[in-house]
mmCIF file of C-alpha atoms in Angstrom:
data_model
loop_
_atom_site.group_PDB
_atom_site.id
_atom_site.type_symbol
_atom_site.label_atom_id
_atom_site.label_comp_id
_atom_site.label_asym_id
_atom_site.label_seq_id
_atom_site.Cartn_x
_atom_site.Cartn_y
_atom_site.Cartn_z
ATOM 1 C CA MET A 10 2.541 132.806 22.647
ATOM 2 C CA TYR A 11 -0.917 131.921 23.780
ATOM 3 C CA GLU A 12 -3.139 132.980 21.972
ATOM 4 C CA LEU A 13 -3.222 130.333 19.208
ATOM 5 C CA ILE A 14 -4.061 128.129 22.252
ATOM 6 C CA ARG A 15 -6.431 130.334 24.318
ATOM 7 C CA SER A 16 -8.560 130.436 20.885
ATOM 8 C CA HIS A 17 -8.219 126.574 20.845
ATOM 9 C CA ILE A 18 -9.291 125.554 23.687
ATOM 10 C CA ALA A 19 -12.882 128.562 23.144
ATOM 11 C CA LYS A 20 -14.329 126.869 20.633
ATOM 12 C CA TYR A 21 -15.490 124.064 22.896
ATOM 13 C CA ILE A 22 -15.129 125.394 26.308
ATOM 14 C CA GLN A 23 -15.132 128.651 28.329
ATOM 15 C CA LEU A 24 -12.887 129.817 30.766
ATOM 16 C CA SER A 25 -12.042 132.623 33.096
ATOM 17 C CA ASP A 26 -8.562 133.818 33.613
ATOM 18 C CA GLU A 27 -7.675 132.413 36.175
ATOM 19 C CA GLU A 28 -8.765 129.143 34.442
ATOM 20 C CA PHE A 29 -6.714 129.947 31.700
ATOM 21 C CA ASP A 30 -3.696 131.061 33.997
ATOM 22 C CA HIS A 31 -3.671 127.881 35.498
ATOM 23 C CA PHE A 32 -3.356 125.979 32.817
ATOM 24 C CA ILE A 33 -0.434 127.948 31.303
ATOM 25 C CA SER A 34 1.312 127.302 34.844
ATOM 26 C CA LEU A 35 0.486 123.838 34.663
ATOM 27 C CA SER A 36 2.147 123.587 30.770
ATOM 28 C CA ARG A 37 6.006 123.499 29.814
ATOM 29 C CA HIS A 38 6.974 125.608 26.386
ATOM 30 C CA ARG A 39 9.346 123.769 24.216
ATOM 31 C CA LYS A 40 11.174 124.023 20.738
ATOM 32 C CA LEU A 41 12.329 121.189 18.506
ATOM 33 C CA ARG A 42 14.626 121.521 15.996
ATOM 34 C CA LYS A 43 13.498 120.369 12.449
ATOM 35 C CA LYS A 44 14.222 116.211 12.375
ATOM 36 C CA GLN A 45 14.238 116.414 16.540
ATOM 37 C CA TYR A 46 12.299 113.604 18.326
ATOM 38 C CA LEU A 47 9.810 114.511 20.025
ATOM 39 C CA VAL A 48 9.408 110.670 21.408
ATOM 40 C CA GLN A 49 10.907 107.865 20.052
ATOM 41 C CA ALA A 50 9.350 104.567 20.272
ATOM 42 C CA GLY A 51 10.475 102.663 23.163
ATOM 43 C CA GLU A 52 10.434 105.397 25.168
ATOM 44 C CA VAL A 53 7.404 106.533 27.417
ATOM 45 C CA CYS A 54 5.362 109.301 25.937
ATOM 46 C CA ARG A 55 5.315 111.874 28.724
ATOM 47 C CA TYR A 56 3.325 114.543 27.670
ATOM 48 C CA GLU A 57 0.382 115.615 25.329
ATOM 49 C CA SER A 58 1.230 118.242 23.214
ATOM 50 C CA PHE A 59 -0.205 120.844 21.323
ATOM 51 C CA ILE A 60 1.757 122.574 17.977
ATOM 52 C CA ASN A 61 1.700 126.416 18.271
ATOM 53 C CA SER A 62 4.002 126.492 15.152
ATOM 54 C CA GLY A 63 5.617 124.015 12.614
ATOM 55 C CA CYS A 64 4.150 120.514 11.984
ATOM 56 C CA LEU A 65 5.233 117.019 13.222
ATOM 57 C CA ARG A 66 4.546 113.335 12.109
ATOM 58 C CA ALA A 67 3.569 110.262 14.003
ATOM 59 C CA TYR A 68 5.597 107.363 12.368
ATOM 60 C CA THR A 69 6.090 103.561 12.476
ATOM 61 C CA VAL A 70 9.118 101.692 10.658
ATOM 62 C CA ASP A 71 8.848 98.022 9.696
ATOM 63 C CA ASP A 72 11.279 96.059 9.738
ATOM 64 C CA LYS A 73 12.384 96.515 6.024
ATOM 65 C CA GLY A 74 12.963 100.245 7.274
ATOM 66 C CA GLN A 75 10.003 101.364 4.928
ATOM 67 C CA GLU A 76 8.264 104.203 7.249
ATOM 68 C CA HIS A 77 4.676 104.313 7.910
ATOM 69 C CA ILE A 78 2.976 108.172 8.690
ATOM 70 C CA ILE A 79 -0.123 107.717 11.271
ATOM 71 C CA GLN A 80 -0.470 111.385 11.764
ATOM 72 C CA PHE A 81 0.665 114.519 10.735
ATOM 73 C CA ALA A 82 0.248 117.412 13.134
ATOM 74 C CA ILE A 83 -0.021 121.072 12.751
ATOM 75 C CA GLU A 84 -0.443 124.733 14.251
ATOM 76 C CA ASP A 85 -3.379 124.238 16.364
ATOM 77 C CA TRP A 86 -3.372 120.699 16.284
ATOM 78 C CA TRP A 87 -2.494 118.021 19.311
ATOM 79 C CA ILE A 88 0.103 115.098 19.306
ATOM 80 C CA SER A 89 0.944 111.990 21.692
ATOM 81 C CA ASP A 90 1.130 108.485 21.297
ATOM 82 C CA MET A 91 -1.998 108.274 23.043
ATOM 83 C CA HIS A 92 -1.698 104.458 24.302
ATOM 84 C CA SER A 93 1.414 105.593 25.510
ATOM 85 C CA PHE A 94 0.740 108.546 27.440
ATOM 86 C CA LEU A 95 -1.898 106.988 29.518
ATOM 87 C CA THR A 96 -0.701 103.617 30.253
ATOM 88 C CA GLU A 97 2.760 105.000 30.585
ATOM 89 C CA THR A 98 4.427 101.900 28.575
ATOM 90 C CA PRO A 99 6.892 102.376 26.142
ATOM 91 C CA ALA A 100 5.341 104.090 22.760
ATOM 92 C CA THR A 101 4.761 102.428 19.568
ATOM 93 C CA TYR A 102 5.281 105.297 17.449
ATOM 94 C CA ASN A 103 8.216 107.897 17.026
ATOM 95 C CA ILE A 104 7.089 111.639 16.276
ATOM 96 C CA ASP A 105 9.575 114.084 14.873
ATOM 97 C CA ALA A 106 9.434 117.839 13.561
ATOM 98 C CA LEU A 107 9.387 117.893 10.093
ATOM 99 C CA GLU A 108 9.943 121.593 10.668
ATOM 100 C CA ASP A 109 10.901 124.102 13.550
ATOM 101 C CA THR A 110 8.246 123.048 16.082
ATOM 102 C CA GLU A 111 7.200 125.180 19.114
ATOM 103 C CA LEU A 112 4.603 123.119 21.858
ATOM 104 C CA LEU A 113 3.090 123.716 24.615
ATOM 105 C CA GLN A 114 3.094 120.288 26.279
ATOM 106 C CA LEU A 115 1.153 118.914 29.537
ATOM 107 C CA ASP A 116 2.160 115.663 31.374
ATOM 108 C CA LYS A 117 0.200 112.863 33.105
ATOM 109 C CA ALA A 118 0.266 115.045 36.440
ATOM 110 C CA SER A 119 -0.519 118.128 35.344
ATOM 111 C CA LEU A 120 -3.733 117.039 33.408
ATOM 112 C CA GLU A 121 -4.943 115.367 36.609
ATOM 113 C CA LYS A 122 -4.035 118.558 38.564
ATOM 114 C CA LEU A 123 -6.035 120.727 36.038
ATOM 115 C CA TYR A 124 -9.041 118.376 35.950
ATOM 116 C CA ALA A 125 -9.042 118.944 39.825
ATOM 117 C CA ALA A 126 -9.384 122.398 39.907
ATOM 118 C CA ALA A 127 -10.901 123.161 36.847
ATOM 119 C CA PRO A 128 -13.258 119.828 36.005
ATOM 120 C CA LYS A 129 -14.402 121.604 32.798
ATOM 121 C CA PHE A 130 -11.174 120.642 31.143
ATOM 122 C CA GLU A 131 -12.282 116.811 31.474
ATOM 123 C CA ARG A 132 -14.777 118.103 28.732
ATOM 124 C CA PHE A 133 -12.558 119.710 26.494
ATOM 125 C CA PHE A 134 -9.990 116.324 26.180
ATOM 126 C CA ARG A 135 -12.675 113.776 25.974
ATOM 127 C CA ILE A 136 -14.181 116.338 23.030
ATOM 128 C CA MET A 137 -10.126 116.124 21.992
ATOM 129 C CA ILE A 138 -10.341 112.511 22.229
ATOM 130 C CA GLN A 139 -13.598 111.856 20.495
ATOM 131 C CA GLN A 140 -12.527 114.099 17.231
ATOM 132 C CA ALA A 141 -9.828 111.964 17.078
ATOM 133 C CA PHE A 142 -11.086 108.664 17.335
ATOM 134 C CA ILE A 143 -13.851 109.679 14.418
ATOM 135 C CA ALA A 144 -10.648 111.038 12.441
ATOM 136 C CA LEU A 145 -8.702 107.588 12.974
ATOM 137 C CA GLN A 146 -11.981 105.739 11.928
ATOM 138 C CA GLN A 147 -12.474 107.788 9.206
ATOM 139 C CA ARG A 148 -9.060 107.054 8.057
ATOM 140 C CA ILE A 149 -8.487 103.195 8.622
ATOM 141 C CA THR A 150 -12.124 103.007 6.146
ATOM 142 C CA VAL A 151 -10.180 105.472 3.527
ATOM 143 C CA SER A 152 -7.633 103.831 3.596
ATOM 144 C CA MET A 153 -8.967 99.834 3.689
ATOM 145 C CA SER A 154 -11.647 100.561 0.926
ATOM 146 C CA ASP A 155 -10.448 104.280 -1.512
ATOM 147 C CA THR A 156 -8.532 103.421 -4.536
ATOM 148 C CA ALA A 157 -4.984 105.176 -3.774
ATOM 149 C CA GLU A 158 -6.173 107.982 -6.388
ATOM 150 C CA LYS A 159 -9.317 108.078 -4.203
ATOM 151 C CA ARG A 160 -6.950 108.392 -1.071
ATOM 152 C CA TYR A 161 -4.885 111.104 -2.060
ATOM 153 C CA LEU A 162 -7.463 113.595 -3.135
ATOM 154 C CA HIS A 163 -9.578 112.817 0.715
ATOM 155 C CA PHE A 164 -6.095 114.015 2.124
ATOM 156 C CA ILE A 165 -5.747 117.253 -0.120
ATOM 157 C CA ASN A 166 -9.377 117.922 0.259
ATOM 158 C CA LYS A 167 -9.629 117.502 3.734
ATOM 159 C CA TYR A 168 -5.768 118.629 4.635
ATOM 160 C CA PRO A 169 -5.637 121.297 1.945
ATOM 161 C CA LYS A 170 -2.847 123.431 3.707
ATOM 162 C CA LEU A 171 -1.037 120.358 4.508
ATOM 163 C CA GLU A 172 0.530 119.220 0.946
ATOM 164 C CA GLN A 173 2.923 121.849 0.970
ATOM 165 C CA ARG A 174 4.580 121.780 3.518
ATOM 166 C CA LEU A 175 5.611 117.705 3.058
ATOM 167 C CA THR A 176 7.750 115.795 0.851
ATOM 168 C CA GLN A 177 6.241 113.388 -1.611
ATOM 169 C CA LEU A 178 7.719 110.642 0.219
ATOM 170 C CA GLN A 179 6.129 111.533 3.556
ATOM 171 C CA VAL A 180 2.655 112.082 1.170
ATOM 172 C CA ALA A 181 3.046 108.232 -0.153
ATOM 173 C CA ALA A 182 3.986 106.987 3.417
ATOM 174 C CA TYR A 183 0.780 108.710 4.836
ATOM 175 C CA LEU A 184 -1.058 106.646 1.723
ATOM 176 C CA GLY A 185 0.376 103.986 1.870
ATOM 177 C CA ILE A 186 2.037 103.914 -1.837
ATOM 178 C CA THR A 187 5.300 104.497 -3.537
ATOM 179 C CA PRO A 188 6.518 107.937 -4.144
ATOM 180 C CA GLU A 189 6.453 107.054 -8.522
ATOM 181 C CA PHE A 190 3.093 105.688 -7.502
ATOM 182 C CA LEU A 191 2.157 109.266 -6.094
ATOM 183 C CA SER A 192 3.863 111.074 -9.112
ATOM 184 C CA ARG A 193 1.531 108.847 -11.642
ATOM 185 C CA ILE A 194 -1.853 109.521 -9.463
ATOM 186 C CA ARG A 195 -0.713 113.730 -9.211
ATOM 187 C CA LYS A 196 0.174 113.272 -13.267
ATOM 188 C CA ASN A 197 -2.743 111.931 -13.929
ATOM 189 C CA ILE A 198 -4.994 114.315 -12.227
ATOM 190 C CA ALA A 199 -3.009 117.194 -13.908
ATOM 191 C CA THR A 200 -3.620 115.491 -17.551
ATOM 192 C CA GLY A 201 -7.832 114.618 -16.377
ATOM 193 C CA ARG A 202 -7.313 111.046 -17.341
#
């Protein structure tokens, strides 16, 4: 169960067995059923969550009931409402499971204990936050400057295995277009238009 997280961490920092065991002792294992919430908008997000298996999404719902998906997260990725987690204020995002999901979670107090006991984890989480920030900036730039077709092509090129796990409605909500328009884009690509 811990092989994926160990190999994930090893991409960025080297841990002794004792340091890794300490990390595991501070984390909690959690399972979510498909459609179960990790956090709902308005609640305080208490955990940073590493996906061991499954798929989640972070999204908002506007006044018209339209979903706007901000992020997907699959195996070997982290997810949280970072603002809520760090400031201990109500979450902006809903985060729910699109598939049955297994997580490893760290709460804020455990994360601080981890930093104190093994300072190299500060480097690890700094790198994770930097990568998330870069991805967010790229997503904003693509969303603001590219056509819907280019946004779709960027999505399928950047996340080639993700699209098969999602509905057309979910992909469209991530791209900021209607499912019907996504269908036309797919048809145009398939026919070479």
